[in-house]
Amino acid sequence: MKQTCEILNCGAEAKDRLVLCARYSMAKIKSFEIWEFALFKLCLVCLGAWLATAFSKTMKKFKHVFFFTFLISCIYFIWRVFFDVEE
């Protein structure tokens, strides 16, 4: 019984941390400019195109371009949301 309580307490702690992280991220996202939303859309389109290259022979030659564009934009957004201090 004691182990169950410890597991549930750990789960509640993890949930609280995730809620705090989500609130922080949402506050940072509200400060994005319009070009950053366009870059985010490009990130998602490149992810979809990269995944689609598995099914299309004509797009296979662009596989690396889609992947690196997706990777670079993801790195930018991780930096922008979690490491960029504007205040």
PDB file of C-alpha atoms in Angstrom:
ATOM      1  CA  MET A   1       0.000   0.000   0.000  1.00  0.00           C
ATOM      2  CA  LYS A   2       2.857   2.344   0.825  1.00  0.00           C
ATOM      3  CA  GLN A   3       4.428   1.799  -2.610  1.00  0.00           C
ATOM      4  CA  THR A   4       1.143   2.637  -4.303  1.00  0.00           C
ATOM      5  CA  CYS A   5       0.928   5.924  -2.399  1.00  0.00           C
ATOM      6  CA  GLU A   6       4.506   6.765  -3.363  1.00  0.00           C
ATOM      7  CA  ILE A   7       3.793   6.025  -7.030  1.00  0.00           C
ATOM      8  CA  LEU A   8       0.644   8.134  -6.991  1.00  0.00           C
ATOM      9  CA  ASN A   9       2.507  10.971  -5.278  1.00  0.00           C
ATOM     10  CA  CYS A  10       5.253  10.775  -7.891  1.00  0.00           C
ATOM     11  CA  GLY A  11       2.586  10.851 -10.609  1.00  0.00           C
ATOM     12  CA  ALA A  12       1.014  13.951  -9.092  1.00  0.00           C
ATOM     13  CA  GLU A  13       4.440  15.610  -8.940  1.00  0.00           C
ATOM     14  CA  ALA A  14       5.075  14.818 -12.606  1.00  0.00           C
ATOM     15  CA  LYS A  15       1.639  16.145 -13.525  1.00  0.00           C
ATOM     16  CA  ASP A  16       2.308  19.398 -11.657  1.00  0.00           C
ATOM     17  CA  ARG A  17       5.635  19.802 -13.473  1.00  0.00           C
ATOM     18  CA  LEU A  18       3.994  19.191 -16.850  1.00  0.00           C
ATOM     19  CA  VAL A  19       1.283  21.740 -16.087  1.00  0.00           C
ATOM     20  CA  LEU A  20       3.923  24.290 -15.077  1.00  0.00           C
ATOM     21  CA  CYS A  21       5.908  23.603 -18.270  1.00  0.00           C
ATOM     22  CA  ALA A  22       2.769  23.921 -20.417  1.00  0.00           C
ATOM     23  CA  ARG A  23       1.803  27.239 -18.808  1.00  0.00           C
ATOM     24  CA  TYR A  24       5.314  28.598 -19.272  1.00  0.00           C
ATOM     25  CA  SER A  25       5.356  27.494 -22.923  1.00  0.00           C
ATOM     26  CA  MET A  26       1.957  29.051 -23.613  1.00  0.00           C
ATOM     27  CA  ALA A  27       3.101  32.342 -22.085  1.00  0.00           C
ATOM     28  CA  LYS A  28       6.216  32.324 -24.296  1.00  0.00           C
ATOM     29  CA  ILE A  29       4.222  31.403 -27.415  1.00  0.00           C
ATOM     30  CA  LYS A  30       1.965  34.423 -26.892  1.00  0.00           C
ATOM     31  CA  SER A  31       5.029  36.611 -27.477  1.00  0.00           C
ATOM     32  CA  PHE A  32       5.757  35.097 -30.926  1.00  0.00           C
ATOM     33  CA  GLU A  33       5.656  37.346 -33.951  1.00  0.00           C
ATOM     34  CA  ILE A  34       3.846  36.537 -37.188  1.00  0.00           C
ATOM     35  CA  TRP A  35       7.003  35.346 -38.990  1.00  0.00           C
ATOM     36  CA  GLU A  36       7.660  32.873 -36.177  1.00  0.00           C
ATOM     37  CA  PHE A  37       4.212  31.358 -36.662  1.00  0.00           C
ATOM     38  CA  ALA A  38       4.998  31.079 -40.380  1.00  0.00           C
ATOM     39  CA  LEU A  39       8.275  29.345 -39.507  1.00  0.00           C
ATOM     40  CA  PHE A  40       6.384  26.977 -37.206  1.00  0.00           C
ATOM     41  CA  LYS A  41       3.996  26.164 -40.043  1.00  0.00           C
ATOM     42  CA  LEU A  42       7.007  25.506 -42.298  1.00  0.00           C
ATOM     43  CA  CYS A  43       8.379  23.198 -39.603  1.00  0.00           C
ATOM     44  CA  LEU A  44       5.177  21.153 -39.580  1.00  0.00           C
ATOM     45  CA  VAL A  45       4.953  21.062 -43.390  1.00  0.00           C
ATOM     46  CA  CYS A  46       8.555  19.837 -43.629  1.00  0.00           C
ATOM     47  CA  LEU A  47       7.842  17.129 -41.054  1.00  0.00           C
ATOM     48  CA  GLY A  48       4.887  15.939 -43.114  1.00  0.00           C
ATOM     49  CA  ALA A  49       6.855  16.104 -46.359  1.00  0.00           C
ATOM     50  CA  TRP A  50       9.769  14.229 -44.804  1.00  0.00           C
ATOM     51  CA  LEU A  51       7.428  11.498 -43.608  1.00  0.00           C
ATOM     52  CA  ALA A  52       5.792  11.388 -47.051  1.00  0.00           C
ATOM     53  CA  THR A  53       9.117  10.714 -48.751  1.00  0.00           C
ATOM     54  CA  ALA A  54       8.860   7.153 -47.469  1.00  0.00           C
ATOM     55  CA  PHE A  55       5.961   6.597 -49.874  1.00  0.00           C
ATOM     56  CA  SER A  56       6.976   8.628 -52.922  1.00  0.00           C
ATOM     57  CA  LYS A  57       9.863   7.759 -55.208  1.00  0.00           C
ATOM     58  CA  THR A  58       9.922  11.192 -56.843  1.00  0.00           C
ATOM     59  CA  MET A  59      10.315  13.012 -53.511  1.00  0.00           C
ATOM     60  CA  LYS A  60      13.088  10.798 -52.150  1.00  0.00           C
ATOM     61  CA  LYS A  61      15.742  13.120 -53.557  1.00  0.00           C
ATOM     62  CA  PHE A  62      14.424  15.940 -51.307  1.00  0.00           C
ATOM     63  CA  LYS A  63      14.325  13.798 -48.168  1.00  0.00           C
ATOM     64  CA  HIS A  64      17.420  15.381 -46.621  1.00  0.00           C
ATOM     65  CA  VAL A  65      16.280  18.937 -47.398  1.00  0.00           C
ATOM     66  CA  PHE A  66      12.954  18.354 -45.644  1.00  0.00           C
ATOM     67  CA  PHE A  67      14.617  16.707 -42.666  1.00  0.00           C
ATOM     68  CA  PHE A  68      17.258  19.399 -42.128  1.00  0.00           C
ATOM     69  CA  THR A  69      14.705  22.202 -42.527  1.00  0.00           C
ATOM     70  CA  PHE A  70      12.505  20.472 -39.953  1.00  0.00           C
ATOM     71  CA  LEU A  71      15.448  19.906 -37.607  1.00  0.00           C
ATOM     72  CA  ILE A  72      16.745  23.476 -37.791  1.00  0.00           C
ATOM     73  CA  SER A  73      13.303  24.987 -37.213  1.00  0.00           C
ATOM     74  CA  CYS A  74      12.678  22.644 -34.262  1.00  0.00           C
ATOM     75  CA  ILE A  75      15.980  23.623 -32.690  1.00  0.00           C
ATOM     76  CA  TYR A  76      15.077  27.288 -33.133  1.00  0.00           C
ATOM     77  CA  PHE A  77      11.707  26.851 -31.420  1.00  0.00           C
ATOM     78  CA  ILE A  78      13.158  24.858 -28.536  1.00  0.00           C
ATOM     79  CA  TRP A  79      15.695  27.640 -28.017  1.00  0.00           C
ATOM     80  CA  ARG A  80      13.053  30.359 -28.410  1.00  0.00           C
ATOM     81  CA  VAL A  81      10.608  28.830 -25.945  1.00  0.00           C
ATOM     82  CA  PHE A  82      12.923  27.463 -23.264  1.00  0.00           C
ATOM     83  CA  PHE A  83      16.245  29.320 -23.431  1.00  0.00           C
ATOM     84  CA  ASP A  84      15.603  32.798 -24.846  1.00  0.00           C
ATOM     85  CA  VAL A  85      15.231  35.333 -22.037  1.00  0.00           C
ATOM     86  CA  GLU A  86      13.571  38.534 -23.225  1.00  0.00           C
ATOM     87  CA  GLU A  87      12.667  39.939 -19.842  1.00  0.00           C
TER      88      GLU A  87
END
